[in-house]
PDB file of C-alpha atoms in Angstrom:
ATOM      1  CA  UNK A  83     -62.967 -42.426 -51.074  1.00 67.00           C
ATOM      2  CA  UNK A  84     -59.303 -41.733 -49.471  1.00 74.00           C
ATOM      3  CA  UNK A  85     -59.512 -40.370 -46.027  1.00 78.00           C
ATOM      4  CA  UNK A  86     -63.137 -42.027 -45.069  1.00 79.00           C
ATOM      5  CA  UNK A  87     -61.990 -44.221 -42.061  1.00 81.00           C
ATOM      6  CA  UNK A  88     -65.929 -44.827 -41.259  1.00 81.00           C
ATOM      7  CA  UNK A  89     -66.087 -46.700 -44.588  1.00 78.00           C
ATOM      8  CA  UNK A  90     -62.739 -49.197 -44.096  1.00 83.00           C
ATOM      9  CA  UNK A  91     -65.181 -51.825 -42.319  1.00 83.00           C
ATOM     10  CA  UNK A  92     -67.940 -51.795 -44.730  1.00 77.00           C
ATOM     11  CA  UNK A  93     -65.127 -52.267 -47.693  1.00 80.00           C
ATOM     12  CA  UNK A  94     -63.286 -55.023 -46.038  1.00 85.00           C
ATOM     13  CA  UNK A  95     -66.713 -56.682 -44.881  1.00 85.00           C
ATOM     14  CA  UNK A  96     -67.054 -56.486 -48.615  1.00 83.00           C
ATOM     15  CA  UNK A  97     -64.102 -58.565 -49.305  1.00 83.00           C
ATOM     16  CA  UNK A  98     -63.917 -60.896 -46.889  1.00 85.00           C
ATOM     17  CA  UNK A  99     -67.862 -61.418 -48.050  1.00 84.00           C
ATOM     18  CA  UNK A 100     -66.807 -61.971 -51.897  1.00 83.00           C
ATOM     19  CA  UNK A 101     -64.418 -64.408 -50.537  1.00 82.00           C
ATOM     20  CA  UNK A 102     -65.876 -66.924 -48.742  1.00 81.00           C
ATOM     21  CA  UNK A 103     -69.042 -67.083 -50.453  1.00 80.00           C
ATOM     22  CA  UNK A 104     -67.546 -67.055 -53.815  1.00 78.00           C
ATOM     23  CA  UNK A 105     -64.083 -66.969 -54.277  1.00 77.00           C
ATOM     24  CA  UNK A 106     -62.915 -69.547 -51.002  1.00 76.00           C
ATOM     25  CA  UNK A 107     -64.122 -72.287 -53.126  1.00 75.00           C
ATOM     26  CA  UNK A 108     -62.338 -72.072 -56.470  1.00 76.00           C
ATOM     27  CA  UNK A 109     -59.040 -74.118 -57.005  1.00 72.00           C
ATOM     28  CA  UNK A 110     -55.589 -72.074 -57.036  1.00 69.00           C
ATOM     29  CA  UNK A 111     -56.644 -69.585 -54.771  1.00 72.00           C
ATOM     30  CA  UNK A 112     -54.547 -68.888 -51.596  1.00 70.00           C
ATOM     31  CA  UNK A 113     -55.129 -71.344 -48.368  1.00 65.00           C
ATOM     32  CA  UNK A 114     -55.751 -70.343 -45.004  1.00 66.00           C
ATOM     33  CA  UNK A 115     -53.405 -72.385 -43.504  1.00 68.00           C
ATOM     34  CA  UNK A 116     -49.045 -71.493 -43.805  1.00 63.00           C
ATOM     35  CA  UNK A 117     -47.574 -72.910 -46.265  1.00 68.00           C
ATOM     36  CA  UNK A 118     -44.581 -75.625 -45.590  1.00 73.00           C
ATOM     37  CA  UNK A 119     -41.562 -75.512 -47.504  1.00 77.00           C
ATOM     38  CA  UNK A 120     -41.778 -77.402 -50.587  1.00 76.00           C
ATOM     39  CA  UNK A 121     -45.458 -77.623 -50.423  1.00 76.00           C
ATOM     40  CA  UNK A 122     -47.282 -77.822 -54.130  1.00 76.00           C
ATOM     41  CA  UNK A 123     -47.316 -74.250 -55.144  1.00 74.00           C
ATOM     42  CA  UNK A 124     -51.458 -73.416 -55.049  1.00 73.00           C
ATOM     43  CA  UNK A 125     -51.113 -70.819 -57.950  1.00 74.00           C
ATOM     44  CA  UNK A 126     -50.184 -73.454 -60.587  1.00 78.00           C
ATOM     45  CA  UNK A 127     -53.863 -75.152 -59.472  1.00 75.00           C
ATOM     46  CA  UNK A 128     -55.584 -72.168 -60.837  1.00 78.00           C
ATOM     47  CA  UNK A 129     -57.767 -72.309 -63.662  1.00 82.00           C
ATOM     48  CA  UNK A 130     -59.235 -69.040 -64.625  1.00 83.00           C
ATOM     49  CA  UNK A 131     -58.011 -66.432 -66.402  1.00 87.00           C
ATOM     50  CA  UNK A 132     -58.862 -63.110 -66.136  1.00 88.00           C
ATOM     51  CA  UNK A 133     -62.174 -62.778 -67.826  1.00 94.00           C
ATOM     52  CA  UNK A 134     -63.470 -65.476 -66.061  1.00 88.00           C
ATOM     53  CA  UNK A 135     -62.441 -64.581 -62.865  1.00 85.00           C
ATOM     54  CA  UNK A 136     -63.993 -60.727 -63.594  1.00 91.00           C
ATOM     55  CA  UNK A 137     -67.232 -62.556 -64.653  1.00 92.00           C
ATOM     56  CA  UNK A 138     -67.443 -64.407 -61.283  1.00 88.00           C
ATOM     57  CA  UNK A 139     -67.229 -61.469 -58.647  1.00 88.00           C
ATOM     58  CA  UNK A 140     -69.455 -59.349 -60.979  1.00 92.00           C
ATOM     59  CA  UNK A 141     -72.295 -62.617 -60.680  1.00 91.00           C
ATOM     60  CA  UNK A 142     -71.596 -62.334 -57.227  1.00 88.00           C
ATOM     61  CA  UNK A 143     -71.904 -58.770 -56.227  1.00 88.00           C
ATOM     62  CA  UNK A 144     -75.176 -58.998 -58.688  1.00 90.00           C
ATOM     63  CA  UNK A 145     -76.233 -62.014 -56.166  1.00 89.00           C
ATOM     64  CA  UNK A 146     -75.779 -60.630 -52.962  1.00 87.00           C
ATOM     65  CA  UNK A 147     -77.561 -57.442 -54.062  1.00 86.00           C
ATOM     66  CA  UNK A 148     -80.627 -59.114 -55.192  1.00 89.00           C
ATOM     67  CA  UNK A 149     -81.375 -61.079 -51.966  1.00 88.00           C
ATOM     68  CA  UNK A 150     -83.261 -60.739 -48.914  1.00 90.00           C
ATOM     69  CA  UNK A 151     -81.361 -59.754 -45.930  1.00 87.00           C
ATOM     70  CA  UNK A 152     -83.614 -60.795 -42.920  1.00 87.00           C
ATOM     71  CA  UNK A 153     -80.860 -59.505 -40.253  1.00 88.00           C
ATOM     72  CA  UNK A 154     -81.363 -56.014 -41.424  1.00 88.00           C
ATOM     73  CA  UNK A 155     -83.331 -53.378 -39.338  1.00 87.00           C
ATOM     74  CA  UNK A 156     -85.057 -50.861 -41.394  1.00 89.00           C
ATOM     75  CA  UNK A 157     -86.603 -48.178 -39.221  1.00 88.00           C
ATOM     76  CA  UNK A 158     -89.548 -46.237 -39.174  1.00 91.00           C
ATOM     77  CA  UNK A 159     -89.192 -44.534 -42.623  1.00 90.00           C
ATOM     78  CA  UNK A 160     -88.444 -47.513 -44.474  1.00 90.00           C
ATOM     79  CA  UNK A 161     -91.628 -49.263 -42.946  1.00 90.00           C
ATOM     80  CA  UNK A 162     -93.662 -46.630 -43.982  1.00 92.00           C
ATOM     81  CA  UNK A 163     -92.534 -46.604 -47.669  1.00 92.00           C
ATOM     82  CA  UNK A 164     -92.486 -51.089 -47.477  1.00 91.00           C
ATOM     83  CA  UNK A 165     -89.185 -50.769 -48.564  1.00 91.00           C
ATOM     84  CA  UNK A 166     -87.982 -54.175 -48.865  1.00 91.00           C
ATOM     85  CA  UNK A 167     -84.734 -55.583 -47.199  1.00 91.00           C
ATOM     86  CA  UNK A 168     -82.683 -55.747 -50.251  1.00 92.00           C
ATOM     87  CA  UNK A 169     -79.482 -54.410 -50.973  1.00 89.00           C
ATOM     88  CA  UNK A 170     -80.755 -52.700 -54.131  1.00 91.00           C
ATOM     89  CA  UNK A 171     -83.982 -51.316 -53.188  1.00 91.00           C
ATOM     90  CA  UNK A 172     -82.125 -49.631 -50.333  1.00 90.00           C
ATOM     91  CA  UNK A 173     -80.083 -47.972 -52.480  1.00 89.00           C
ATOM     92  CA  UNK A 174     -82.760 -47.076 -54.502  1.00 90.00           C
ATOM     93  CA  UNK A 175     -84.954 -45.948 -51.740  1.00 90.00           C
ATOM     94  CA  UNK A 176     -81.711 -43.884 -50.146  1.00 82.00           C
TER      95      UNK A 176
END
């Protein structure tokens, strides 16, 4: 939501997440490095279109929400209701 400062690291965390765990990897997308003049241009190496690339991030947000995360703390409530470490059943439980 506009105006929620407190959430602008969890968002870009977000990002930078769907990046390099998903999106780093696929050809045409944009390298870290600069770019030199007269360098192959990196967008004409993509090969998705739309669809495809919608289908992708929507596997991978479905992934990361349906795995363990053992770095998480859960405190004192969540032990007592064995709520499990996963992104879902957290937001279930909350």
């Amino acid at each position: 939501p506009p105006y929620r400062a407190n959430w602008k690291g969890i968002v870009e965390q977000s990002f930078r997440r769907l990046n390099t765990k998903s999106l780093h990897w696929l050809s045409g997308t944009v390298p870290r490095e600069f770019r030199v003049r007269g360098e192959r241009d990196y967008r004409k190496d993509a090969l998705l279109n739309l669809y495809e690339f919608t289908q992708i991030v929507i596997h991978s947000i479905l992934y990361f929400n349906s795995t363990h995360m053992s770095y998480y703390n859960r405190d004192e409530q969540m032990l007592a209701d064995n709520v499990s470490a996963i992104p879902s059943c957290l937001w279930e439980w909350g």
